[in-house]
mmCIF file with all atom_site columns, C-alpha atoms in Angstrom:
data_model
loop_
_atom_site.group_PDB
_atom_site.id
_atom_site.type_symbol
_atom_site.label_atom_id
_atom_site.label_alt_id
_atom_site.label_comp_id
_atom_site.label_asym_id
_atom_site.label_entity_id
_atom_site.label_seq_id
_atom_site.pdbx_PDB_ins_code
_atom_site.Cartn_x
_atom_site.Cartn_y
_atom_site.Cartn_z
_atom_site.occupancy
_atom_site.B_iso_or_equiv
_atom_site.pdbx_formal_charge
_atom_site.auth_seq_id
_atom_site.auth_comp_id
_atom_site.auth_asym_id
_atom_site.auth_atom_id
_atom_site.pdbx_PDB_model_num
ATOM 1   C CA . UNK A 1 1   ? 160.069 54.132  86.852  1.00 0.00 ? 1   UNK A CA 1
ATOM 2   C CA . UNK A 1 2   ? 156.821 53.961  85.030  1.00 0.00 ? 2   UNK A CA 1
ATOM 3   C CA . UNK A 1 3   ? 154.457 57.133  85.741  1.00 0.00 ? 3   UNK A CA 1
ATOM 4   C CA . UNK A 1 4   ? 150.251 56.325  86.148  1.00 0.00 ? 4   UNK A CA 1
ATOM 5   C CA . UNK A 1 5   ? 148.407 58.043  83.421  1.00 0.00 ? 5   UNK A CA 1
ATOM 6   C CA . UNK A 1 6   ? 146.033 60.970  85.242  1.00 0.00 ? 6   UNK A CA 1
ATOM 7   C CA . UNK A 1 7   ? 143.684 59.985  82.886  1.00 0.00 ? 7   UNK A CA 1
ATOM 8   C CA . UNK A 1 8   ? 143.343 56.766  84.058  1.00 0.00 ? 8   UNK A CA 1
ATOM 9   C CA . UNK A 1 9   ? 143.896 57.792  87.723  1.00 0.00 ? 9   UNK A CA 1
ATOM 10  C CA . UNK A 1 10  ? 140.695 59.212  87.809  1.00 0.00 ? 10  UNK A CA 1
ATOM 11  C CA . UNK A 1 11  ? 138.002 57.706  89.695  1.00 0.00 ? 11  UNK A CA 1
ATOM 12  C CA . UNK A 1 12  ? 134.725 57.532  87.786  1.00 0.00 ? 12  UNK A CA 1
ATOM 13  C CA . UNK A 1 13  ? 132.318 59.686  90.087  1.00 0.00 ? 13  UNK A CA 1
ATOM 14  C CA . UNK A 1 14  ? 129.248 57.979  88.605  1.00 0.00 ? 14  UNK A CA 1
ATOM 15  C CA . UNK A 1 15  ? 130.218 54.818  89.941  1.00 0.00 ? 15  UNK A CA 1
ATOM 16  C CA . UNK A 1 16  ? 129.995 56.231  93.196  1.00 0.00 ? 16  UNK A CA 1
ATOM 17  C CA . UNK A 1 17  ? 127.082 57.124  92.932  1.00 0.00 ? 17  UNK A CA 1
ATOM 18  C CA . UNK A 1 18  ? 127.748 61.141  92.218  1.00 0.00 ? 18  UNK A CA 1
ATOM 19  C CA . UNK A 1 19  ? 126.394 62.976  89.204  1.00 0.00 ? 19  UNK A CA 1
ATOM 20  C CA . UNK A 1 20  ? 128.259 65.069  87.133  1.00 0.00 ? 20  UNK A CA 1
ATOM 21  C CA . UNK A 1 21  ? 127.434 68.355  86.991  1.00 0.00 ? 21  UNK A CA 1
ATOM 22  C CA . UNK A 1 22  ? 126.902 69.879  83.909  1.00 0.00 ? 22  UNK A CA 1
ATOM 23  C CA . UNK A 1 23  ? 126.977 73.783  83.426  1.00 0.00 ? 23  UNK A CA 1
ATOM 24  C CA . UNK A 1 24  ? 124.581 76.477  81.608  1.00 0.00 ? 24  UNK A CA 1
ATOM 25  C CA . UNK A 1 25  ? 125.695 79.346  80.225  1.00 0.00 ? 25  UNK A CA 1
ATOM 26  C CA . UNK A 1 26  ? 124.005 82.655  80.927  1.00 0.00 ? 26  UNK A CA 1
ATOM 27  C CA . UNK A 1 27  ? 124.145 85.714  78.346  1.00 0.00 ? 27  UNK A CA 1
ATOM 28  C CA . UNK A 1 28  ? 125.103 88.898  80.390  1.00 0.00 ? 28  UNK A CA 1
ATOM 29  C CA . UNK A 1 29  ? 124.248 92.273  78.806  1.00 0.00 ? 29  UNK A CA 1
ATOM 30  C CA . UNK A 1 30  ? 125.436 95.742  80.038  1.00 0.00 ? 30  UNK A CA 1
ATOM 31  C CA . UNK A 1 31  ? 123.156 98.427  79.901  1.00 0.00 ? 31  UNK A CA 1
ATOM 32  C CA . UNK A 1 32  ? 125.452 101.125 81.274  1.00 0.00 ? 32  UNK A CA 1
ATOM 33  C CA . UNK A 1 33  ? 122.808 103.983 81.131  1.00 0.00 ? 33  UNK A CA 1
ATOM 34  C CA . UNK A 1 34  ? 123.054 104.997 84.649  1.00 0.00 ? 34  UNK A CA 1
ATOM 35  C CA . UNK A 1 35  ? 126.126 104.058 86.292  1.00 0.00 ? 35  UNK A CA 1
ATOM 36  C CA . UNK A 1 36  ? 126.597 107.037 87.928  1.00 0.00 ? 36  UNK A CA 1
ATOM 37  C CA . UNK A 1 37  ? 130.146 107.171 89.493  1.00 0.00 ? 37  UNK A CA 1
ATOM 38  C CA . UNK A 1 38  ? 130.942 104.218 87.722  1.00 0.00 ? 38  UNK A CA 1
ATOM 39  C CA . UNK A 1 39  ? 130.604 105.879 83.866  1.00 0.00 ? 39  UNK A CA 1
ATOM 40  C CA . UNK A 1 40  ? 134.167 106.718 83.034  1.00 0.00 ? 40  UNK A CA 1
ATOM 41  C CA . UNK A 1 41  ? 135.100 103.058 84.272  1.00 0.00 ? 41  UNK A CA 1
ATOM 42  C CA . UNK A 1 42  ? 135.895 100.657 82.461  1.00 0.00 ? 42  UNK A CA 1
ATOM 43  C CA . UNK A 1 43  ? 132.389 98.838  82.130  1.00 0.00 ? 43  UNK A CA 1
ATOM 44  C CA . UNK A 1 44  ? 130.892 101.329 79.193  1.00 0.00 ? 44  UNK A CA 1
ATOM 45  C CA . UNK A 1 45  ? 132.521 99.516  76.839  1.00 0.00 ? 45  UNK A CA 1
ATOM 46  C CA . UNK A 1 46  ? 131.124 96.299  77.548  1.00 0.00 ? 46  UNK A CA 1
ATOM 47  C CA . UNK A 1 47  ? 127.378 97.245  76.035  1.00 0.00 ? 47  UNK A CA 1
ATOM 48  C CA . UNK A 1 48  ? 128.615 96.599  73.147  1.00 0.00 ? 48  UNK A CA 1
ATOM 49  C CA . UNK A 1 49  ? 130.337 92.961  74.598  1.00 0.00 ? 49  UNK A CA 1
ATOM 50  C CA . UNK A 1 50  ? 128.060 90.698  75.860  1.00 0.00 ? 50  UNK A CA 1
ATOM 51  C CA . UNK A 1 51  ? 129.821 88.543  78.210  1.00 0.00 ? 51  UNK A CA 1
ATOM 52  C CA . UNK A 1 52  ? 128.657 84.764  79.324  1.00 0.00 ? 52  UNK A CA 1
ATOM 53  C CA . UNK A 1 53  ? 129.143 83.411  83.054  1.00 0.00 ? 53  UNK A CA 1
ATOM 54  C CA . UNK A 1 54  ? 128.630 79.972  83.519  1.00 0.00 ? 54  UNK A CA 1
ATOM 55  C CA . UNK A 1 55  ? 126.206 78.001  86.293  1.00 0.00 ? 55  UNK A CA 1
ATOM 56  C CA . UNK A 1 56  ? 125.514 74.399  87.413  1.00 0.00 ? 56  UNK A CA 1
ATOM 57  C CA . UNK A 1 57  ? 122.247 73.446  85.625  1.00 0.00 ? 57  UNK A CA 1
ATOM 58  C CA . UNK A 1 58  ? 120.404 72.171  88.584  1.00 0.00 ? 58  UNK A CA 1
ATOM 59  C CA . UNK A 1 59  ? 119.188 75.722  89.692  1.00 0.00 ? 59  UNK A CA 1
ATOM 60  C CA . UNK A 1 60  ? 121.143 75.818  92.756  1.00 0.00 ? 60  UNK A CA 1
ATOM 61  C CA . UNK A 1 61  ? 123.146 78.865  92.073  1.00 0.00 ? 61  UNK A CA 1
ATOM 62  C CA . UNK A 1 62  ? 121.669 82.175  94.002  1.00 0.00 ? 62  UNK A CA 1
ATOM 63  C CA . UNK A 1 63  ? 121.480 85.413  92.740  1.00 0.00 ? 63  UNK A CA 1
ATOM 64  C CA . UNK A 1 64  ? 123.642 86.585  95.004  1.00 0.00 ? 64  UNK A CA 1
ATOM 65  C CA . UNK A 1 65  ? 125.839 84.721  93.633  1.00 0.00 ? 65  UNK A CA 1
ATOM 66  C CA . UNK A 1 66  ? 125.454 85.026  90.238  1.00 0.00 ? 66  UNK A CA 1
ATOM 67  C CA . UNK A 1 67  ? 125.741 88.680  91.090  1.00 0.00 ? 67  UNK A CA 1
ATOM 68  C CA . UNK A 1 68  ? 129.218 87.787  92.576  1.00 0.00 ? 68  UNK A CA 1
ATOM 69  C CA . UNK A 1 69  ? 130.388 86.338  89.183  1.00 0.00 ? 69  UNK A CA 1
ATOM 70  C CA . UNK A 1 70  ? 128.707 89.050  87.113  1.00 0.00 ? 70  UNK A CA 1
ATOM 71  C CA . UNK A 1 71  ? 130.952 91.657  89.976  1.00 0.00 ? 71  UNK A CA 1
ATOM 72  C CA . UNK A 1 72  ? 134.411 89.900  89.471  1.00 0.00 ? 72  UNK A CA 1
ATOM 73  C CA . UNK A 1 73  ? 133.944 90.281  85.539  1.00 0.00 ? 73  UNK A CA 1
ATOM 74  C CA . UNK A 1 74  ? 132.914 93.874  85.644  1.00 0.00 ? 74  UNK A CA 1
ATOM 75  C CA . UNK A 1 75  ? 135.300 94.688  88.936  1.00 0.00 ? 75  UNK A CA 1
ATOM 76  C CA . UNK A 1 76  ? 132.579 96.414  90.562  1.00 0.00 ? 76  UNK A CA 1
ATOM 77  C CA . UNK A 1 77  ? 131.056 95.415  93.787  1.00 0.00 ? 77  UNK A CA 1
ATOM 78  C CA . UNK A 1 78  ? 127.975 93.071  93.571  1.00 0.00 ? 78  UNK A CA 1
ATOM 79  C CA . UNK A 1 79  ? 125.760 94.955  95.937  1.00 0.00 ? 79  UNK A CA 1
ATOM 80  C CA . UNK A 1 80  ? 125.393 97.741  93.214  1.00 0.00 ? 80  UNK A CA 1
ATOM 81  C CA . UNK A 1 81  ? 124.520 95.584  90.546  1.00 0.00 ? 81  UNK A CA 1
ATOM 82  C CA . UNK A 1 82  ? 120.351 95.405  89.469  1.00 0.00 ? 82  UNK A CA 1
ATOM 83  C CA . UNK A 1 83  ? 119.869 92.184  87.056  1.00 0.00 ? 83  UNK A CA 1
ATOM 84  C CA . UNK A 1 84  ? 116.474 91.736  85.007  1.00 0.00 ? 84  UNK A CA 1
ATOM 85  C CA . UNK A 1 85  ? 115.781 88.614  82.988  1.00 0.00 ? 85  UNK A CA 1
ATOM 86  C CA . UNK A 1 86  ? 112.329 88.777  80.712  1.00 0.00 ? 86  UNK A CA 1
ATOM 87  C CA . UNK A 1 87  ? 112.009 92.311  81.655  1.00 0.00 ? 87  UNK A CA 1
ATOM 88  C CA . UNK A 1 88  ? 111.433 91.360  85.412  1.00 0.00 ? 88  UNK A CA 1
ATOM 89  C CA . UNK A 1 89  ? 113.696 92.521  88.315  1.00 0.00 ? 89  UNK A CA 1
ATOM 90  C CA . UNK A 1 90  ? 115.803 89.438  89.103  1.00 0.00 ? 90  UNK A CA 1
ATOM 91  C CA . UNK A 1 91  ? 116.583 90.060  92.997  1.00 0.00 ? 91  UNK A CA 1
ATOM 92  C CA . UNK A 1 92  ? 116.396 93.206  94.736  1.00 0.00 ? 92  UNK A CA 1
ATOM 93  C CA . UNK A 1 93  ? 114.723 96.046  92.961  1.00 0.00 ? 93  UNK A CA 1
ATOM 94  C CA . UNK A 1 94  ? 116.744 99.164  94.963  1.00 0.00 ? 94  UNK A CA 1
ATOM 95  C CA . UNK A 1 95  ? 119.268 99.506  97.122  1.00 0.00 ? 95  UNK A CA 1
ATOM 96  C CA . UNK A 1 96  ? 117.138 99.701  100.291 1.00 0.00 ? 96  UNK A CA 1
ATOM 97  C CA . UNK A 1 97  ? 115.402 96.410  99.281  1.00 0.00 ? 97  UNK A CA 1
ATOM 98  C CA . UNK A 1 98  ? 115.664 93.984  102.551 1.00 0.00 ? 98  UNK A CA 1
ATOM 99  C CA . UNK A 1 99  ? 115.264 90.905  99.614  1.00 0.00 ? 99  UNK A CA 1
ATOM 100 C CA . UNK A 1 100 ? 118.029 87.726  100.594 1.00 0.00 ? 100 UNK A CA 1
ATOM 101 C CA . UNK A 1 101 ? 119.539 87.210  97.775  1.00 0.00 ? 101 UNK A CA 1
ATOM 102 C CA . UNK A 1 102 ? 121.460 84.375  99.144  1.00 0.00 ? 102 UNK A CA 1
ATOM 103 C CA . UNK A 1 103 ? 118.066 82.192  99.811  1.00 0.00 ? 103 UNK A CA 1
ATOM 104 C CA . UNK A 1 104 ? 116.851 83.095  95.739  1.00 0.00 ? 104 UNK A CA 1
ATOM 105 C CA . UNK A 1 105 ? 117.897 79.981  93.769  1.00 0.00 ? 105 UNK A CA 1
ATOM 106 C CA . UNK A 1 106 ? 118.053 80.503  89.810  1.00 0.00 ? 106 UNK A CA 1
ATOM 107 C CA . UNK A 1 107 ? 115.784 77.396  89.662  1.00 0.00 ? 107 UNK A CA 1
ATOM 108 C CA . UNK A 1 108 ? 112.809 79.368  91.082  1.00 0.00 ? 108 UNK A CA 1
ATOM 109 C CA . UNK A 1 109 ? 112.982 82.231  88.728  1.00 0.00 ? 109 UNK A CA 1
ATOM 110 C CA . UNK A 1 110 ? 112.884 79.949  85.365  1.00 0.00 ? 110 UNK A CA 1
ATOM 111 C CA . UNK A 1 111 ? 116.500 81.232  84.587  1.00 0.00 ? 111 UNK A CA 1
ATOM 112 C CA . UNK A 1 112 ? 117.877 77.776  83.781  1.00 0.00 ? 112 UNK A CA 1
ATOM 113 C CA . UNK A 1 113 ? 115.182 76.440  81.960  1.00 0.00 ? 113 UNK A CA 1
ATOM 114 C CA . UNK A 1 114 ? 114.643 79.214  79.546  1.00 0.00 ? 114 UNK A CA 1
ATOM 115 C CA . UNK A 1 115 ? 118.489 79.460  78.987  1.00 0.00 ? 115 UNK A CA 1
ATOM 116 C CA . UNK A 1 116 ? 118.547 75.754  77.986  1.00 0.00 ? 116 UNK A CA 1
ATOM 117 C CA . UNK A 1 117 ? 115.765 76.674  75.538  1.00 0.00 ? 117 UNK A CA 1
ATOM 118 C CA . UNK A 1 118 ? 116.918 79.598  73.923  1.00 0.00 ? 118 UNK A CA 1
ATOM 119 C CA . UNK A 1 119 ? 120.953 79.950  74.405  1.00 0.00 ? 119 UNK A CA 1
ATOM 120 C CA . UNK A 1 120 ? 120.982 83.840  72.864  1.00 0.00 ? 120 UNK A CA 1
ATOM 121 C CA . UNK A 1 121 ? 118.964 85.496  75.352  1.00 0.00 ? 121 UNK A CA 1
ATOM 122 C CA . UNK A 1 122 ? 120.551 87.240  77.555  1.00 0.00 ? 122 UNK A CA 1
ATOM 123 C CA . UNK A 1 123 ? 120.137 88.528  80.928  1.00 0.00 ? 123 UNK A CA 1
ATOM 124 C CA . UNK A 1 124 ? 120.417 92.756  81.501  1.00 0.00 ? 124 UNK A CA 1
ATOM 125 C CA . UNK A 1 125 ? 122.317 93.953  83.837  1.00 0.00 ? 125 UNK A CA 1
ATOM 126 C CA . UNK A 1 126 ? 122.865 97.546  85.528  1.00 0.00 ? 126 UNK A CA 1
ATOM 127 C CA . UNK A 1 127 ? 123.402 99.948  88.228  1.00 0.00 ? 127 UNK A CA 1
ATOM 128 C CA . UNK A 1 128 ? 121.260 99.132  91.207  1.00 0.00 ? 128 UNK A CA 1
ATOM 129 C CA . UNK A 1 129 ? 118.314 101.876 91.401  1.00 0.00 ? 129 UNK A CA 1
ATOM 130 C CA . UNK A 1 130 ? 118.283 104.294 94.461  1.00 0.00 ? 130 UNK A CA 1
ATOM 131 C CA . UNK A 1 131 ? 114.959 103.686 96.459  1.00 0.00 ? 131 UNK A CA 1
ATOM 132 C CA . UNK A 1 132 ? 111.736 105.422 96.173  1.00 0.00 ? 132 UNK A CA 1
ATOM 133 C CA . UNK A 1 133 ? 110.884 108.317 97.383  1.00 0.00 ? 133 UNK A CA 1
ATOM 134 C CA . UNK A 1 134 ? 108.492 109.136 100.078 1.00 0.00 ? 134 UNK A CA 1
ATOM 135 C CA . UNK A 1 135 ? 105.478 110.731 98.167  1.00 0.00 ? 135 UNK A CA 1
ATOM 136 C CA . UNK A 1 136 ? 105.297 113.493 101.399 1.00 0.00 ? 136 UNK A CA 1
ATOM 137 C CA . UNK A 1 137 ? 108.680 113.896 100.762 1.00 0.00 ? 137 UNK A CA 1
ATOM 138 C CA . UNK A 1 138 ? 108.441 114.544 96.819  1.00 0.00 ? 138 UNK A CA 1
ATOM 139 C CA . UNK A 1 139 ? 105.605 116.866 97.527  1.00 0.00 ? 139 UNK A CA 1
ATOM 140 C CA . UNK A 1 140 ? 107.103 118.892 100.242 1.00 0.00 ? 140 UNK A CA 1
ATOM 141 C CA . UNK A 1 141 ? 110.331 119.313 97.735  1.00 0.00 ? 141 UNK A CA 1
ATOM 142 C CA . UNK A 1 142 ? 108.024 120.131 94.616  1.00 0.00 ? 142 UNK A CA 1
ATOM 143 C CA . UNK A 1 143 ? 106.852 123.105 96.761  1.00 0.00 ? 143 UNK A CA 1
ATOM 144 C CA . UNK A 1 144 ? 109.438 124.466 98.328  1.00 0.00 ? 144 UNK A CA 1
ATOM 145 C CA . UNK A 1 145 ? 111.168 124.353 94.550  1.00 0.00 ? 145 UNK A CA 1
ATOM 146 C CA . UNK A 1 146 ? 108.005 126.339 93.756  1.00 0.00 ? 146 UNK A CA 1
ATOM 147 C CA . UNK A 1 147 ? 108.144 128.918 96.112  1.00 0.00 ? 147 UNK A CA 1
ATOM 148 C CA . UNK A 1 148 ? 112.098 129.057 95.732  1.00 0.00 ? 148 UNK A CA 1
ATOM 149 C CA . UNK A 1 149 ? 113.273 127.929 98.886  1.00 0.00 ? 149 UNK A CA 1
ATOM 150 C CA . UNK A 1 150 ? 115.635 125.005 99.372  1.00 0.00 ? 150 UNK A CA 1
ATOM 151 C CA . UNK A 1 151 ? 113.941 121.640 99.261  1.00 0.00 ? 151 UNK A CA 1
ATOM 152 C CA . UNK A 1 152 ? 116.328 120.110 101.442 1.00 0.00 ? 152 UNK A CA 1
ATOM 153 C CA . UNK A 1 153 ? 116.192 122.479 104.113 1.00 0.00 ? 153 UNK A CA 1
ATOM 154 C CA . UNK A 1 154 ? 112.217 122.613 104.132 1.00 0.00 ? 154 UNK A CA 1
ATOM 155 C CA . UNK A 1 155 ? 112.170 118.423 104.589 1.00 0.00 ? 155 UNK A CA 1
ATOM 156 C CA . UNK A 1 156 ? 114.598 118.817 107.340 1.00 0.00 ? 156 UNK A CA 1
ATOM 157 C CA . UNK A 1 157 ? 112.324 121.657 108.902 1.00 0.00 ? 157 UNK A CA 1
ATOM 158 C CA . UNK A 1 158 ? 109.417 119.452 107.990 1.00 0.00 ? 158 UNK A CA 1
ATOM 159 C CA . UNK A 1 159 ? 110.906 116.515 109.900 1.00 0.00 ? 159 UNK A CA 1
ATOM 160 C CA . UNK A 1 160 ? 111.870 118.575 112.794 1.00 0.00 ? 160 UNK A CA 1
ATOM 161 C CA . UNK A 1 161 ? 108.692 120.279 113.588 1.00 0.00 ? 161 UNK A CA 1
ATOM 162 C CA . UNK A 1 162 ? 106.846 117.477 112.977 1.00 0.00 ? 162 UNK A CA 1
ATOM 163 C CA . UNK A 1 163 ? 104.515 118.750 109.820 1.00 0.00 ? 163 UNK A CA 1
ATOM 164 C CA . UNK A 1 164 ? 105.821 116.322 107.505 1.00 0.00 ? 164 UNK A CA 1
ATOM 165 C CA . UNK A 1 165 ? 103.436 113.352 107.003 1.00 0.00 ? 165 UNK A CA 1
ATOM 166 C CA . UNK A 1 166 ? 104.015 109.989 106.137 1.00 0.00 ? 166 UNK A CA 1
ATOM 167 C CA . UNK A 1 167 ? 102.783 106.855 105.363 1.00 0.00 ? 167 UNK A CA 1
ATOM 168 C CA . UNK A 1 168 ? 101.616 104.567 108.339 1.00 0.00 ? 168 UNK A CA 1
ATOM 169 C CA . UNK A 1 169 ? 102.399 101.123 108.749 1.00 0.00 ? 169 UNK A CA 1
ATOM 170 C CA . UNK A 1 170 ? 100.045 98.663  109.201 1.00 0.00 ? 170 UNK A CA 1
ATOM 171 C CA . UNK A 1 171 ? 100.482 99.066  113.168 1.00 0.00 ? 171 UNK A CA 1
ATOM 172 C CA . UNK A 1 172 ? 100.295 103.061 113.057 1.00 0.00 ? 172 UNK A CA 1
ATOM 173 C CA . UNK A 1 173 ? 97.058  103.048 111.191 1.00 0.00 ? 173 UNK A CA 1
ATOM 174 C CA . UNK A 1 174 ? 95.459  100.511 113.211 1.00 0.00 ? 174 UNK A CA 1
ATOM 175 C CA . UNK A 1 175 ? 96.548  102.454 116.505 1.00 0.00 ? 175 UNK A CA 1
ATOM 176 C CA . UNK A 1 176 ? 95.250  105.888 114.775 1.00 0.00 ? 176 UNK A CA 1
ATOM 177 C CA . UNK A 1 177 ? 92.319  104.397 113.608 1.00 0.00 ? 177 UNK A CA 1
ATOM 178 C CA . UNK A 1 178 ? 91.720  101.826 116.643 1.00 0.00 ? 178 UNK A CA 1
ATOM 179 C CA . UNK A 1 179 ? 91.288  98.971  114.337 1.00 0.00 ? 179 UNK A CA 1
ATOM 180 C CA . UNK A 1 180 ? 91.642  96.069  116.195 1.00 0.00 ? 180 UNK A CA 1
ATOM 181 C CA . UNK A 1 181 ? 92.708  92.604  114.999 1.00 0.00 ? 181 UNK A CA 1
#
């Protein structure tokens, strides 16, 4: 019995009218700074060891998932990863940040054309920042830390009695201010 060649068993996707995808690599660098609880992990050896993850060159990939790939190579959940490419925050800038990262592409941040260009750049990646902090907030604990009192427990008296300002949305400040559209 005569076996078929896989080779030849094939059929040729062009002729069918697909296109054949062809894949980009992307330069992954650690900068394991700040990763907090993460530190004694495994992943602060890998600043010295860039890594490469590989994407379809259309631009389709997300940063979410890109993020996902980046994860399963460090073994640390993608939600607490921060990326920057050209110094410039590649998804969501802190953890609060509402940002989809599932509806950013790679094509609309220039990531695949630039890594076509120039194959040794690399991307950075680290620990995803915590959010700001209110400025009321930061002032009230600057205070207390003057006066020697317990910053936490002065915001949480703050909050409760009401003393504590912050900053108005766009609907509180037209209601305090009756500013109408």
């Amino acid at each position: 019995m005569m076996v078929e060649d896989p080779v030849e068993s094939v059929p040729d996707i062009t002729a069918m009218g697909c296109t054949q995808v062809t894949m980009v690599n992307i330069n992954i660098r650690v900068n394991h700074g700040c990763w907090g609880e993460f530190e004694n992990s495994a992943v602060s050896h890998l600043a010295e060891k860039p890594f490469t993850v590989q994407v379809p060159d259309d631009g389709s990939t997300t940063v979410a998932e890109l993020k996902k790939m980046i994860s399963e190579h460090l073994d640390l959940p993608a939600d607490c990863l921060y990326l920057e490419w050209m110094n410039k925050a590649l998804g969501r800038v802190h953890v609060d940040d509402p940002l989809d990262e599932a509806q950013l592409a790679l094509s609309t941040c220039s990531v695949i054309y630039w890594s076509k260009l120039f194959p040794e750049w690399y991307m950075t990646c680290r620990m995803q920042p915590p959010p700001p902090v209110d400025p009321y907030v930061a002032i009230k604990r600057t205070v207390a830390l003057q006066q020697n009192c317990d910053p936490d427990e002065e915001v949480a008296k703050a909050r409760a009695d009401g003393s504590l300002y912050h900053i108005d949305t766009w609907e509180e400040h037209k209601a305090r201010y009756n500013i109408s559209n």
